[in-house]
Amino acid sequence: MTPEICKAARALARLTQRDLAFAADIATPTIADFERGARRPHVNNLKAIANVFEDLGIDFVVENEEIVGIDFRNLKSMDA
């Protein structure tokens, strides 16, 4: 997952960085640092981020084992 994909998925899900961090059970600075390209989170944190999005109905387009896009046809509300 790239920072841009994370930002786009977060925007589609209408989540703040804080909301995403809480739902993924990771620190908000981890999300902020990742999205601005300051650092790449550990694999387990990236999986937790992806799981939050997938639980909300955002699917990822994967090529060569790398997330390269998003599919949001099944997008749900965080409140659902």
mmCIF file of N, CA and C in Angstrom:
data_model
loop_
_atom_site.group_PDB
_atom_site.id
_atom_site.type_symbol
_atom_site.label_atom_id
_atom_site.label_comp_id
_atom_site.label_asym_id
_atom_site.label_seq_id
_atom_site.Cartn_x
_atom_site.Cartn_y
_atom_site.Cartn_z
ATOM 1 N N MET A 1 0.843 -1.174 0.000
ATOM 2 C CA MET A 1 0.000 0.000 0.000
ATOM 3 C C MET A 1 0.890 1.239 0.000
ATOM 4 N N THR A 2 0.526 2.179 -0.834
ATOM 5 C CA THR A 2 1.267 3.436 -0.875
ATOM 6 C C THR A 2 0.577 4.460 0.022
ATOM 7 N N PRO A 3 1.285 5.515 0.394
ATOM 8 C CA PRO A 3 0.640 6.574 1.167
ATOM 9 C C PRO A 3 -0.568 7.159 0.437
ATOM 10 N N GLU A 4 -0.472 7.293 -0.869
ATOM 11 C CA GLU A 4 -1.568 7.861 -1.654
ATOM 12 C C GLU A 4 -2.813 6.969 -1.617
ATOM 13 N N ILE A 5 -2.610 5.666 -1.682
ATOM 14 C CA ILE A 5 -3.732 4.732 -1.616
ATOM 15 C C ILE A 5 -4.362 4.782 -0.231
ATOM 16 N N CYS A 6 -3.548 4.864 0.784
ATOM 17 C CA CYS A 6 -4.068 4.957 2.145
ATOM 18 C C CYS A 6 -4.909 6.225 2.296
ATOM 19 N N LYS A 7 -4.396 7.347 1.832
ATOM 20 C CA LYS A 7 -5.137 8.615 1.918
ATOM 21 C C LYS A 7 -6.448 8.543 1.151
ATOM 22 N N ALA A 8 -6.403 7.981 -0.041
ATOM 23 C CA ALA A 8 -7.610 7.883 -0.863
ATOM 24 C C ALA A 8 -8.648 6.980 -0.206
ATOM 25 N N ALA A 9 -8.223 5.840 0.288
ATOM 26 C CA ALA A 9 -9.150 4.926 0.952
ATOM 27 C C ALA A 9 -9.734 5.566 2.210
ATOM 28 N N ARG A 10 -8.900 6.268 2.936
ATOM 29 C CA ARG A 10 -9.369 6.937 4.150
ATOM 30 C C ARG A 10 -10.395 8.011 3.811
ATOM 31 N N ALA A 11 -10.138 8.754 2.740
ATOM 32 C CA ALA A 11 -11.081 9.790 2.310
ATOM 33 C C ALA A 11 -12.407 9.164 1.878
ATOM 34 N N LEU A 12 -12.351 8.087 1.116
ATOM 35 C CA LEU A 12 -13.574 7.405 0.683
ATOM 36 C C LEU A 12 -14.381 6.886 1.870
ATOM 37 N N ALA A 13 -13.679 6.407 2.880
ATOM 38 C CA ALA A 13 -14.338 5.878 4.074
ATOM 39 C C ALA A 13 -14.736 6.985 5.044
ATOM 40 N N ARG A 14 -14.346 8.213 4.724
ATOM 41 C CA ARG A 14 -14.633 9.377 5.573
ATOM 42 C C ARG A 14 -14.087 9.200 6.985
ATOM 43 N N LEU A 15 -12.836 8.747 7.042
ATOM 44 C CA LEU A 15 -12.148 8.554 8.313
ATOM 45 C C LEU A 15 -11.068 9.612 8.482
ATOM 46 N N THR A 16 -10.913 10.104 9.675
ATOM 47 C CA THR A 16 -9.760 10.936 9.987
ATOM 48 C C THR A 16 -8.575 10.007 10.234
ATOM 49 N N GLN A 17 -7.390 10.579 10.294
ATOM 50 C CA GLN A 17 -6.223 9.767 10.646
ATOM 51 C C GLN A 17 -6.432 9.152 12.023
ATOM 52 N N ARG A 18 -7.003 9.926 12.916
ATOM 53 C CA ARG A 18 -7.255 9.432 14.270
ATOM 54 C C ARG A 18 -8.253 8.276 14.259
ATOM 55 N N ASP A 19 -9.330 8.401 13.466
ATOM 56 C CA ASP A 19 -10.322 7.318 13.352
ATOM 57 C C ASP A 19 -9.672 6.028 12.854
ATOM 58 N N LEU A 20 -8.861 6.165 11.802
ATOM 59 C CA LEU A 20 -8.199 4.998 11.230
ATOM 60 C C LEU A 20 -7.244 4.370 12.232
ATOM 61 N N ALA A 21 -6.482 5.189 12.903
ATOM 62 C CA ALA A 21 -5.533 4.678 13.897
ATOM 63 C C ALA A 21 -6.262 3.926 15.008
ATOM 64 N N PHE A 22 -7.352 4.498 15.489
ATOM 65 C CA PHE A 22 -8.128 3.856 16.549
ATOM 66 C C PHE A 22 -8.672 2.509 16.078
ATOM 67 N N ALA A 23 -9.268 2.505 14.873
ATOM 68 C CA ALA A 23 -9.862 1.269 14.343
ATOM 69 C C ALA A 23 -8.810 0.197 14.085
ATOM 70 N N ALA A 24 -7.601 0.617 13.698
ATOM 71 C CA ALA A 24 -6.517 -0.329 13.416
ATOM 72 C C ALA A 24 -5.697 -0.659 14.663
ATOM 73 N N ASP A 25 -5.999 0.027 15.771
ATOM 74 C CA ASP A 25 -5.279 -0.164 17.039
ATOM 75 C C ASP A 25 -3.788 0.131 16.895
ATOM 76 N N ILE A 26 -3.506 1.251 16.217
ATOM 77 C CA ILE A 26 -2.125 1.722 16.090
ATOM 78 C C ILE A 26 -2.106 3.216 16.421
ATOM 79 N N ALA A 27 -0.936 3.777 16.556
ATOM 80 C CA ALA A 27 -0.800 5.186 16.933
ATOM 81 C C ALA A 27 -1.116 6.113 15.755
ATOM 82 N N THR A 28 -1.773 7.219 16.053
ATOM 83 C CA THR A 28 -2.101 8.205 15.020
ATOM 84 C C THR A 28 -0.855 8.703 14.286
ATOM 85 N N PRO A 29 0.279 8.966 14.977
ATOM 86 C CA PRO A 29 1.468 9.396 14.244
ATOM 87 C C PRO A 29 1.952 8.377 13.208
ATOM 88 N N THR A 30 1.654 7.109 13.423
ATOM 89 C CA THR A 30 2.027 6.084 12.441
ATOM 90 C C THR A 30 1.304 6.348 11.125
ATOM 91 N N ILE A 31 0.005 6.660 11.212
ATOM 92 C CA ILE A 31 -0.778 6.975 10.014
ATOM 93 C C ILE A 31 -0.265 8.263 9.382
ATOM 94 N N ALA A 32 -0.083 9.286 10.194
ATOM 95 C CA ALA A 32 0.363 10.592 9.686
ATOM 96 C C ALA A 32 1.720 10.487 9.009
ATOM 97 N N ASP A 33 2.653 9.813 9.652
ATOM 98 C CA ASP A 33 3.999 9.650 9.073
ATOM 99 C C ASP A 33 3.945 8.879 7.759
ATOM 100 N N PHE A 34 3.128 7.829 7.718
ATOM 101 C CA PHE A 34 2.999 7.027 6.502
ATOM 102 C C PHE A 34 2.415 7.857 5.373
ATOM 103 N N GLU A 35 1.329 8.565 5.653
ATOM 104 C CA GLU A 35 0.657 9.318 4.598
ATOM 105 C C GLU A 35 1.497 10.468 4.048
ATOM 106 N N ARG A 36 2.388 10.998 4.838
ATOM 107 C CA ARG A 36 3.246 12.065 4.301
ATOM 108 C C ARG A 36 4.575 11.517 3.767
ATOM 109 N N GLY A 37 4.728 10.201 3.802
ATOM 110 C CA GLY A 37 5.904 9.567 3.234
ATOM 111 C C GLY A 37 7.139 9.605 4.109
ATOM 112 N N ALA A 38 6.963 9.885 5.391
ATOM 113 C CA ALA A 38 8.104 9.964 6.305
ATOM 114 C C ALA A 38 8.639 8.587 6.683
ATOM 115 N N ARG A 39 7.754 7.607 6.725
ATOM 116 C CA ARG A 39 8.182 6.242 7.036
ATOM 117 C C ARG A 39 7.117 5.256 6.612
ATOM 118 N N ARG A 40 7.532 4.017 6.440
ATOM 119 C CA ARG A 40 6.607 2.942 6.074
ATOM 120 C C ARG A 40 6.337 2.125 7.337
ATOM 121 N N PRO A 41 5.066 1.928 7.675
ATOM 122 C CA PRO A 41 4.746 1.151 8.884
ATOM 123 C C PRO A 41 5.209 -0.302 8.767
ATOM 124 N N HIS A 42 5.343 -0.937 9.919
ATOM 125 C CA HIS A 42 5.656 -2.361 9.950
ATOM 126 C C HIS A 42 4.548 -3.130 9.238
ATOM 127 N N VAL A 43 4.871 -4.298 8.759
ATOM 128 C CA VAL A 43 3.927 -5.120 8.002
ATOM 129 C C VAL A 43 2.642 -5.360 8.794
ATOM 130 N N ASN A 44 2.753 -5.645 10.085
ATOM 131 C CA ASN A 44 1.547 -5.913 10.870
ATOM 132 C C ASN A 44 0.652 -4.673 10.952
ATOM 133 N N ASN A 45 1.235 -3.488 10.983
ATOM 134 C CA ASN A 45 0.433 -2.268 10.999
ATOM 135 C C ASN A 45 -0.230 -2.026 9.648
ATOM 136 N N LEU A 46 0.477 -2.305 8.564
ATOM 137 C CA LEU A 46 -0.125 -2.171 7.228
ATOM 138 C C LEU A 46 -1.294 -3.135 7.071
ATOM 139 N N LYS A 47 -1.142 -4.354 7.606
ATOM 140 C CA LYS A 47 -2.233 -5.327 7.540
ATOM 141 C C LYS A 47 -3.428 -4.843 8.355
ATOM 142 N N ALA A 48 -3.171 -4.254 9.513
ATOM 143 C CA ALA A 48 -4.257 -3.738 10.348
ATOM 144 C C ALA A 48 -4.988 -2.600 9.637
ATOM 145 N N ILE A 49 -4.249 -1.729 8.973
ATOM 146 C CA ILE A 49 -4.850 -0.637 8.204
ATOM 147 C C ILE A 49 -5.707 -1.215 7.083
ATOM 148 N N ALA A 50 -5.155 -2.154 6.335
ATOM 149 C CA ALA A 50 -5.889 -2.778 5.229
ATOM 150 C C ALA A 50 -7.143 -3.472 5.740
ATOM 151 N N ASN A 51 -7.062 -4.127 6.883
ATOM 152 C CA ASN A 51 -8.222 -4.827 7.442
ATOM 153 C C ASN A 51 -9.360 -3.863 7.764
ATOM 154 N N VAL A 52 -9.022 -2.688 8.291
ATOM 155 C CA VAL A 52 -10.056 -1.685 8.585
ATOM 156 C C VAL A 52 -10.778 -1.315 7.294
ATOM 157 N N PHE A 53 -10.009 -1.014 6.259
ATOM 158 C CA PHE A 53 -10.621 -0.644 4.987
ATOM 159 C C PHE A 53 -11.456 -1.782 4.407
ATOM 160 N N GLU A 54 -10.937 -2.992 4.477
ATOM 161 C CA GLU A 54 -11.673 -4.147 3.941
ATOM 162 C C GLU A 54 -12.964 -4.382 4.714
ATOM 163 N N ASP A 55 -12.931 -4.187 6.031
ATOM 164 C CA ASP A 55 -14.140 -4.333 6.840
ATOM 165 C C ASP A 55 -15.199 -3.304 6.453
ATOM 166 N N LEU A 56 -14.756 -2.175 5.916
ATOM 167 C CA LEU A 56 -15.675 -1.117 5.473
ATOM 168 C C LEU A 56 -16.100 -1.292 4.020
ATOM 169 N N GLY A 57 -15.655 -2.370 3.384
ATOM 170 C CA GLY A 57 -16.070 -2.662 2.020
ATOM 171 C C GLY A 57 -15.149 -2.137 0.941
ATOM 172 N N ILE A 58 -13.989 -1.666 1.320
ATOM 173 C CA ILE A 58 -12.996 -1.234 0.332
ATOM 174 C C ILE A 58 -12.107 -2.421 0.011
ATOM 175 N N ASP A 59 -12.101 -2.805 -1.242
ATOM 176 C CA ASP A 59 -11.238 -3.896 -1.693
ATOM 177 C C ASP A 59 -10.019 -3.303 -2.384
ATOM 178 N N PHE A 60 -8.958 -4.043 -2.390
ATOM 179 C CA PHE A 60 -7.716 -3.566 -2.986
ATOM 180 C C PHE A 60 -7.407 -4.304 -4.274
ATOM 181 N N VAL A 61 -6.857 -3.578 -5.211
ATOM 182 C CA VAL A 61 -6.365 -4.153 -6.455
ATOM 183 C C VAL A 61 -4.900 -4.498 -6.201
ATOM 184 N N VAL A 62 -4.557 -5.769 -6.373
ATOM 185 C CA VAL A 62 -3.206 -6.245 -6.053
ATOM 186 C C VAL A 62 -2.535 -6.739 -7.328
ATOM 187 N N GLU A 63 -1.318 -6.286 -7.543
ATOM 188 C CA GLU A 63 -0.477 -6.765 -8.644
ATOM 189 C C GLU A 63 0.899 -7.067 -8.088
ATOM 190 N N ASN A 64 1.406 -8.221 -8.406
ATOM 191 C CA ASN A 64 2.729 -8.635 -7.932
ATOM 192 C C ASN A 64 2.858 -8.480 -6.419
ATOM 193 N N GLU A 65 1.793 -8.894 -5.708
ATOM 194 C CA GLU A 65 1.762 -8.866 -4.248
ATOM 195 C C GLU A 65 1.838 -7.469 -3.654
ATOM 196 N N GLU A 66 1.549 -6.446 -4.428
ATOM 197 C CA GLU A 66 1.560 -5.056 -3.960
ATOM 198 C C GLU A 66 0.199 -4.439 -4.241
ATOM 199 N N ILE A 67 -0.338 -3.711 -3.270
ATOM 200 C CA ILE A 67 -1.608 -3.013 -3.462
ATOM 201 C C ILE A 67 -1.353 -1.824 -4.376
ATOM 202 N N VAL A 68 -2.064 -1.805 -5.502
ATOM 203 C CA VAL A 68 -1.840 -0.750 -6.493
ATOM 204 C C VAL A 68 -3.088 0.094 -6.756
ATOM 205 N N GLY A 69 -4.202 -0.275 -6.146
ATOM 206 C CA GLY A 69 -5.424 0.484 -6.359
ATOM 207 C C GLY A 69 -6.507 0.056 -5.396
ATOM 208 N N ILE A 70 -7.661 0.742 -5.486
ATOM 209 C CA ILE A 70 -8.775 0.426 -4.604
ATOM 210 C C ILE A 70 -10.057 0.279 -5.410
ATOM 211 N N ASP A 71 -10.952 -0.538 -4.866
ATOM 212 C CA ASP A 71 -12.276 -0.753 -5.436
ATOM 213 C C ASP A 71 -13.248 -0.510 -4.288
ATOM 214 N N PHE A 72 -14.112 0.465 -4.439
ATOM 215 C CA PHE A 72 -14.977 0.842 -3.325
ATOM 216 C C PHE A 72 -16.461 0.630 -3.628
ATOM 217 N N ARG A 73 -16.761 -0.285 -4.525
ATOM 218 C CA ARG A 73 -18.160 -0.543 -4.879
ATOM 219 C C ARG A 73 -18.984 -1.053 -3.707
ATOM 220 N N ASN A 74 -18.357 -1.657 -2.723
ATOM 221 C CA ASN A 74 -19.076 -2.216 -1.575
ATOM 222 C C ASN A 74 -18.876 -1.393 -0.307
ATOM 223 N N LEU A 75 -18.545 -0.137 -0.459
ATOM 224 C CA LEU A 75 -18.231 0.739 0.668
ATOM 225 C C LEU A 75 -19.394 0.838 1.653
ATOM 226 N N LYS A 76 -19.071 0.676 2.940
ATOM 227 C CA LYS A 76 -20.037 0.789 4.028
ATOM 228 C C LYS A 76 -19.670 1.990 4.886
ATOM 229 N N SER A 77 -20.600 2.422 5.673
ATOM 230 C CA SER A 77 -20.357 3.505 6.628
ATOM 231 C C SER A 77 -19.641 2.937 7.849
ATOM 232 N N MET A 78 -18.771 3.722 8.462
ATOM 233 C CA MET A 78 -18.092 3.317 9.682
ATOM 234 C C MET A 78 -19.106 3.082 10.801
ATOM 235 N N ASP A 79 -20.265 3.737 10.708
ATOM 236 C CA ASP A 79 -21.291 3.609 11.741
ATOM 237 C C ASP A 79 -22.129 2.353 11.605
ATOM 238 N N ALA A 80 -22.031 1.674 10.440
ATOM 239 C CA ALA A 80 -22.870 0.498 10.183
ATOM 240 C C ALA A 80 -22.433 -0.698 10.982
#
